[in-house]
Short mmCIF file of C-alpha atoms and ligand atoms in Angstrom, two decimals:
data_model
loop_
_atom_site.label_atom_id
_atom_site.label_comp_id
_atom_site.label_asym_id
_atom_site.label_seq_id
_atom_site.Cartn_x
_atom_site.Cartn_y
_atom_site.Cartn_z
CA MET A 72 77.27 257.22 72.03
CA SER A 73 80.61 256.47 70.41
CA GLU A 74 79.05 256.66 66.90
CA PRO A 75 80.04 259.71 64.90
CA PHE A 76 77.11 261.98 64.08
CA ALA A 77 76.03 262.15 60.45
CA ALA A 78 76.70 265.44 58.70
CA THR A 79 73.01 266.28 58.46
CA ALA A 80 70.09 264.60 60.19
CA ALA A 81 67.33 263.39 57.88
CA ASP A 82 63.63 263.65 58.64
CA VAL A 83 63.18 260.43 56.69
CA LEU A 84 65.87 257.81 56.13
CA VAL A 85 64.93 255.21 53.52
CA VAL A 86 66.76 251.89 53.71
CA GLY A 87 66.21 250.03 50.49
CA SER A 88 66.58 249.27 46.84
CA LEU A 89 67.61 251.35 43.86
CA ASN A 90 66.94 249.93 40.39
CA MET A 91 67.31 251.21 36.86
CA ASP A 92 64.12 250.49 34.94
CA LEU A 93 64.79 249.70 31.26
CA ARG A 94 61.46 249.88 29.45
CA ILE A 95 60.96 248.55 25.92
CA ARG A 96 57.66 248.97 24.09
CA THR A 97 56.90 245.82 22.14
CA PRO A 98 53.88 244.69 20.08
CA ARG A 99 53.86 241.37 21.94
CA LEU A 100 56.13 239.03 23.88
CA PRO A 101 58.79 237.41 21.66
CA ALA A 102 58.60 233.61 21.31
CA PRO A 103 61.68 231.63 22.47
CA GLY A 104 64.51 232.29 19.99
CA GLU A 105 62.58 235.09 18.24
CA THR A 106 63.83 238.68 17.78
CA LEU A 107 61.16 241.37 17.61
CA THR A 108 61.40 245.04 16.67
CA GLY A 109 60.12 247.23 19.49
CA SER A 110 58.63 250.70 19.11
CA GLY A 111 60.26 252.60 21.95
CA PHE A 112 62.76 252.59 24.80
CA ASP A 113 63.26 254.67 27.89
CA THR A 114 64.99 254.42 31.26
CA ASP A 115 63.74 255.58 34.64
CA GLY A 116 64.89 255.44 38.25
CA GLY A 117 63.07 252.76 40.22
CA GLY A 118 63.30 250.29 43.08
CA LYS A 119 60.90 250.55 46.00
CA GLY A 120 63.44 252.26 48.24
CA ALA A 121 64.32 254.98 45.75
CA ASN A 122 60.65 255.46 44.82
CA GLN A 123 59.67 255.95 48.45
CA ALA A 124 62.57 258.34 49.01
CA VAL A 125 61.42 260.47 46.06
CA ALA A 126 57.79 260.41 47.25
CA ALA A 127 58.87 261.66 50.70
CA ALA A 128 61.20 264.32 49.29
CA ARG A 129 58.47 265.72 47.02
CA GLN A 130 56.38 266.19 50.18
CA GLY A 131 59.04 268.47 51.58
CA ALA A 132 60.87 266.10 53.93
CA ARG A 133 64.66 266.11 54.25
CA VAL A 134 65.38 262.63 52.97
CA ALA A 135 68.46 260.41 52.99
CA MET A 136 68.86 257.05 51.31
CA LEU A 137 70.80 254.05 52.63
CA GLY A 138 71.51 251.37 50.03
CA ALA A 139 73.91 250.13 47.39
CA VAL A 140 74.44 250.51 43.64
CA GLY A 141 77.15 249.30 41.29
CA GLN A 142 80.13 251.30 40.06
CA ASP A 143 78.43 251.40 36.64
CA ALA A 144 76.73 254.09 34.60
CA HIS A 145 73.31 253.08 35.94
CA GLY A 146 74.53 253.54 39.49
CA ALA A 147 75.77 257.05 38.73
CA ALA A 148 72.47 257.92 37.03
CA LEU A 149 70.41 256.56 39.93
CA LEU A 150 72.33 258.67 42.43
CA ALA A 151 72.07 261.77 40.23
CA ALA A 152 68.29 261.31 39.96
CA LEU A 153 67.88 261.15 43.74
CA GLN A 154 70.17 264.14 44.22
CA ALA A 155 68.04 266.11 41.75
CA ASP A 156 65.18 265.65 44.23
CA GLY A 157 67.40 266.93 47.04
CA ILE A 158 67.96 263.48 48.56
CA ASP A 159 71.19 262.85 50.50
CA THR A 160 72.89 259.84 48.88
CA GLY A 161 75.93 259.83 51.17
CA ALA A 162 74.91 256.45 52.62
CA VAL A 163 74.48 254.73 49.24
CA GLU A 164 77.58 252.64 48.74
CA ARG A 165 78.99 251.98 45.27
CA ILE A 166 79.93 248.31 45.09
CA ALA A 167 82.74 247.13 42.80
CA GLY A 168 82.13 244.15 40.55
CA MET A 169 78.34 244.12 40.82
CA PRO A 170 75.77 245.65 38.50
CA SER A 171 73.25 248.14 39.83
CA GLY A 172 69.80 246.72 40.39
CA THR A 173 68.06 246.50 37.03
CA ALA A 174 64.50 245.87 35.90
CA ALA A 175 63.97 244.86 32.25
CA ILE A 176 60.37 245.74 31.41
CA LEU A 177 58.57 244.64 28.25
CA LEU A 178 55.53 246.87 27.85
CA MET A 179 52.72 245.68 25.56
CA PRO A 180 50.29 248.02 23.74
CA ASP A 181 47.42 247.16 26.14
CA GLY A 182 49.52 248.35 29.10
CA GLU A 183 50.28 244.81 30.29
CA ASN A 184 53.94 244.28 31.16
CA SER A 185 56.41 241.45 31.79
CA ILE A 186 59.35 242.23 34.04
CA VAL A 187 62.62 240.58 35.02
CA VAL A 188 64.44 242.16 37.97
CA ILE A 189 68.11 241.68 38.84
CA ALA A 190 68.80 242.65 42.47
CA GLY A 191 72.51 243.25 41.71
CA ALA A 192 74.13 245.59 44.23
CA ASN A 193 70.92 245.80 46.29
CA HIS A 194 71.85 242.39 47.65
CA ALA A 195 75.22 243.70 48.81
CA LEU A 196 73.50 245.61 51.61
CA THR A 197 74.65 243.68 54.68
CA PRO A 198 74.08 244.19 58.42
CA GLU A 199 77.73 245.40 58.61
CA ARG A 200 77.11 248.06 55.96
CA VAL A 201 73.97 249.10 57.82
CA ARG A 202 75.85 249.32 61.13
CA ALA A 203 78.41 251.58 59.46
CA GLN A 204 75.54 254.07 59.01
CA ALA A 205 74.21 253.72 62.57
CA GLY A 206 74.78 257.43 63.21
CA ARG A 207 72.38 258.39 60.41
CA LEU A 208 69.84 255.80 61.51
CA ARG A 209 69.89 257.13 65.06
CA GLN A 210 69.38 260.72 63.98
CA ALA A 211 66.45 260.19 61.61
CA ARG A 212 62.90 260.87 62.77
CA VAL A 213 61.38 258.20 60.55
CA VAL A 214 63.16 255.14 59.14
CA VAL A 215 61.47 253.36 56.23
CA ALA A 216 62.38 249.97 54.75
CA GLN A 217 61.02 247.45 52.25
CA LEU A 218 62.03 243.88 51.39
CA GLU A 219 63.98 244.23 48.14
CA CYS A 220 67.23 244.22 50.17
CA PRO A 221 68.38 241.30 52.37
CA LEU A 222 66.15 240.73 55.38
CA ASP A 223 69.05 240.63 57.87
CA ALA A 224 70.16 244.12 56.76
CA VAL A 225 66.60 245.46 56.94
CA THR A 226 66.15 243.95 60.40
CA GLU A 227 69.41 245.50 61.61
CA ALA A 228 68.39 248.94 60.35
CA LEU A 229 64.95 248.82 61.95
CA THR A 230 66.37 247.54 65.23
CA ILE A 231 68.94 250.37 65.46
CA ALA A 232 66.28 252.92 64.52
CA ARG A 233 63.78 251.61 67.05
CA GLU A 234 66.36 251.62 69.86
CA ALA A 235 67.11 255.26 69.05
CA GLY A 236 63.43 256.19 69.24
CA ALA A 237 62.80 256.76 65.53
CA ILE A 238 59.42 255.95 64.01
CA THR A 239 59.94 252.67 62.11
CA VAL A 240 58.00 251.84 58.95
CA LEU A 241 58.23 248.56 57.03
CA ASN A 242 56.56 248.15 53.68
CA ALA A 243 56.58 244.34 53.46
CA ALA A 244 56.98 244.16 49.69
CA PRO A 245 57.81 241.90 47.97
CA VAL A 246 56.21 239.83 50.69
CA GLN A 247 58.10 237.08 52.50
CA PRO A 248 57.59 235.35 55.85
CA LEU A 249 58.44 237.67 58.76
CA ASP A 250 59.03 236.67 62.35
CA ASP A 251 57.32 238.34 65.28
CA ALA A 252 60.66 239.67 66.58
CA LEU A 253 60.88 241.92 63.50
CA LEU A 254 57.19 242.80 63.49
CA GLY A 255 57.55 243.86 67.13
CA GLN A 256 60.14 246.50 66.08
CA LEU A 257 57.60 248.27 63.87
CA ASP A 258 55.60 251.38 64.50
CA TRP A 259 54.04 250.88 61.07
CA LEU A 260 53.58 247.83 58.87
CA VAL A 261 52.30 248.85 55.43
CA VAL A 262 51.04 246.18 53.02
CA ASN A 263 48.69 245.91 50.07
CA GLU A 264 45.86 243.39 50.17
CA ILE A 265 47.89 240.61 48.51
CA GLU A 266 50.78 241.04 50.95
CA ALA A 267 48.36 241.25 53.88
CA ALA A 268 46.72 238.00 52.80
CA ALA A 269 50.08 236.25 52.45
CA LEU A 270 51.35 237.43 55.84
CA ALA A 271 48.14 236.66 57.71
CA GLY A 272 47.36 233.45 55.85
CA MET A 273 43.81 234.51 54.98
CA PRO A 274 42.20 235.98 51.86
CA VAL A 275 41.36 239.69 51.71
CA PRO A 276 38.52 239.99 49.19
CA GLY A 277 37.31 243.41 50.44
CA PRO A 278 37.47 246.17 53.07
CA THR A 279 35.62 244.14 55.74
CA GLU A 280 38.18 241.36 55.61
CA ALA A 281 40.96 243.95 55.37
CA ARG A 282 39.99 245.30 58.80
CA GLU A 283 40.09 241.81 60.21
CA VAL A 284 43.42 240.98 58.63
CA ALA A 285 44.92 244.29 59.77
CA GLU A 286 43.82 243.55 63.34
CA ARG A 287 45.20 240.04 63.10
CA LEU A 288 48.59 241.31 61.86
CA ARG A 289 48.64 243.90 64.64
CA GLN A 290 48.43 241.11 67.20
CA ARG A 291 51.89 240.06 65.95
CA GLY A 292 53.56 243.26 67.11
CA PRO A 293 53.33 246.37 64.89
CA ARG A 294 51.78 249.42 66.56
CA GLN A 295 49.88 250.37 63.38
CA VAL A 296 49.00 248.13 60.44
CA LEU A 297 48.01 249.87 57.22
CA VAL A 298 46.45 247.81 54.43
CA THR A 299 46.11 249.58 51.08
CA LEU A 300 43.22 248.58 48.84
CA GLY A 301 43.91 250.29 45.51
CA ALA A 302 41.01 252.49 44.35
CA GLU A 303 39.06 251.45 47.45
CA GLY A 304 41.45 253.30 49.75
CA LEU A 305 42.93 251.87 52.93
CA VAL A 306 42.24 250.48 56.36
CA LEU A 307 44.29 251.06 59.47
CA ALA A 308 44.41 249.01 62.65
CA GLY A 309 46.00 250.84 65.56
CA PRO A 310 45.82 251.22 69.33
CA GLU A 311 42.56 253.18 68.99
CA GLY A 312 40.86 250.54 66.83
CA THR A 313 40.35 250.33 63.09
CA LEU A 314 39.73 253.12 60.60
CA ALA A 315 38.79 252.95 56.91
CA LEU A 316 39.46 255.82 54.54
CA PRO A 317 38.20 255.83 50.94
CA ALA A 318 40.64 256.95 48.23
CA PRO A 319 39.94 260.19 46.37
CA ARG A 320 38.08 259.42 43.12
CA VAL A 321 40.36 260.04 40.17
CA GLN A 322 40.82 258.88 36.59
CA ALA A 323 43.74 256.46 36.96
CA VAL A 324 46.05 256.07 33.97
CA ASP A 325 49.07 254.32 35.55
CA THR A 326 48.93 252.85 39.06
CA THR A 327 52.60 251.75 39.13
CA GLY A 328 54.18 253.02 42.31
CA ALA A 329 50.91 253.92 44.05
CA GLY A 330 51.96 251.92 47.09
CA ASP A 331 55.42 253.52 47.14
CA THR A 332 53.83 256.97 46.99
CA VAL A 333 51.65 256.16 50.01
CA VAL A 334 54.63 254.94 52.03
CA GLY A 335 56.89 257.89 51.16
CA ALA A 336 54.21 260.52 51.66
CA LEU A 337 53.12 258.91 54.94
CA ALA A 338 56.71 258.95 56.19
CA ALA A 339 57.04 262.64 55.31
CA ALA A 340 53.78 263.48 57.09
CA LEU A 341 54.80 261.52 60.20
CA ALA A 342 58.21 263.21 60.24
CA ALA A 343 56.46 266.58 60.08
CA GLY A 344 54.43 265.61 63.16
CA ARG A 345 51.07 265.69 61.39
CA PRO A 346 48.18 264.00 63.22
CA LEU A 347 47.46 260.42 62.19
CA ARG A 348 44.32 260.99 60.15
CA GLU A 349 45.81 263.99 58.34
CA ALA A 350 48.93 261.95 57.54
CA LEU A 351 46.78 259.21 56.00
CA VAL A 352 44.67 261.67 54.03
CA ARG A 353 47.79 263.32 52.61
CA ALA A 354 49.37 259.95 51.77
CA GLN A 355 46.25 258.89 49.88
CA ALA A 356 45.99 262.25 48.13
CA ALA A 357 49.60 261.92 46.97
CA ALA A 358 48.93 258.43 45.59
CA ALA A 359 45.70 259.53 43.91
CA LEU A 360 47.57 262.32 42.11
CA ALA A 361 50.38 259.93 41.12
CA VAL A 362 48.01 257.43 39.47
CA THR A 363 46.56 260.13 37.22
CA ARG A 364 49.94 260.45 35.45
CA LEU A 365 52.19 258.10 33.50
CA GLY A 366 55.45 257.05 35.12
CA THR A 367 56.54 256.23 38.65
CA GLN A 368 58.95 258.72 40.22
CA SER A 369 58.11 261.32 37.58
CA ALA A 370 54.40 261.02 38.51
CA MET A 371 54.83 261.71 42.23
CA PRO A 372 53.28 265.01 43.33
CA THR A 373 54.67 267.89 45.36
CA ALA A 374 53.40 269.00 48.76
CA ALA A 375 51.71 272.01 47.11
CA GLU A 376 49.72 269.70 44.83
CA VAL A 377 48.65 267.60 47.81
CA ASP A 378 47.69 270.80 49.70
CA ARG A 379 45.35 271.75 46.84
CA LEU A 380 43.70 268.31 46.73
CA VAL A 381 43.09 268.05 50.47
CA ALA A 382 42.01 271.70 50.91
P1 LIG B 186 51.75 249.30 43.37
O1 LIG B 186 52.28 247.90 43.55
O2 LIG B 186 51.08 249.55 42.05
O3 LIG B 186 52.70 250.36 43.76
P2 LIG B 186 50.18 248.64 45.65
O4 LIG B 186 49.49 247.37 45.24
O5 LIG B 186 51.32 248.53 46.58
O6 LIG B 186 50.55 249.49 44.40
P3 LIG B 186 47.59 249.83 46.05
O7 LIG B 186 46.83 249.28 47.21
O8 LIG B 186 47.20 249.40 44.69
O9 LIG B 186 49.15 249.61 46.34
O10 LIG B 186 47.52 251.42 46.08
C1 LIG B 186 48.06 252.17 47.14
C2 LIG B 186 47.19 253.39 47.38
O11 LIG B 186 47.20 254.19 46.20
C3 LIG B 186 45.73 253.11 47.70
O12 LIG B 186 45.52 252.88 49.08
C4 LIG B 186 45.08 254.40 47.23
O13 LIG B 186 45.19 255.40 48.21
C5 LIG B 186 45.95 254.80 46.03
N1 LIG B 186 45.36 254.33 44.76
C6 LIG B 186 45.70 253.23 44.06
N2 LIG B 186 44.92 253.10 42.96
C7 LIG B 186 44.08 254.16 42.97
C8 LIG B 186 43.01 254.62 42.12
N3 LIG B 186 42.68 253.95 41.00
N4 LIG B 186 42.37 255.75 42.46
C9 LIG B 186 42.69 256.45 43.57
N5 LIG B 186 43.68 256.07 44.41
C10 LIG B 186 44.35 254.95 44.13
#
């Protein structure tokens, strides 16, 4: 009660990473000590947190981001990109003496890529910095986190949000062991089949096993467990049992960020109070549209585009 209220309450507060993607097109990987001439270069906003924030904002939610970037040019550009999507960046701290999160991506002609990620300022997100934003966390309807920031900070954010009655969503990517105390704070655990297999300690070769693994993960505490299965769609285990939804059939050209689009669009739909099945259908429609276009944030659709696909 003594916390100051945030200036504006967000529908969706995303706690997570912001990275600058530096993409070089190369004919092949250079050998050790070799210098190659590439054929193109571009930069793009990335990081699972920022991607999910953009996906939610495009669906019409009022979105705020909680995270950290460096006091460098990449940090300024990352904030400007989120602001261009109407996202409140007031809770993104600029950390002195650390670079912004960076992903160096070597993209080969066949679409294969090799990536090195530097967490940089993303790792400066501490439980103390999260607590300093407790007012925003308490006012949000939906709080979304991933695991590219330190686990203790993520846990703190989800705990504050849960106590305040927000809907809590954890996308457990990149996957790491999670204790049941954290899983018990979750309204939603969202994982792809690889992450589900790692967390549950069993393989997920197809939708049948995905139902089983989702149920098994639900026993550990989350109210809903959503397992995404790429072009095969998703399965959900919840209090009413399990549900499988096929993905819309589309011609995929770039599936990068499909999972982030599902998480962000789901958060927006939950914040808008949409019924469960409709929220899942919209989240899948958003991801299906995103995979038909090149790019990650730039490929994420608007609510109007999703309306047309689900009509
Ligand atoms: P990424 O790591 O590439 O962001 P992910 O592995 O986290 O993705 P996926 O399970 O591959 O997540 O995809 C998430 C969702 O995106 C799927 O549940 C589905 O709704 C949609 N999707 C992914 N690939 C396709 C596709 N080829 N066609 C239609 N929908 C797709």
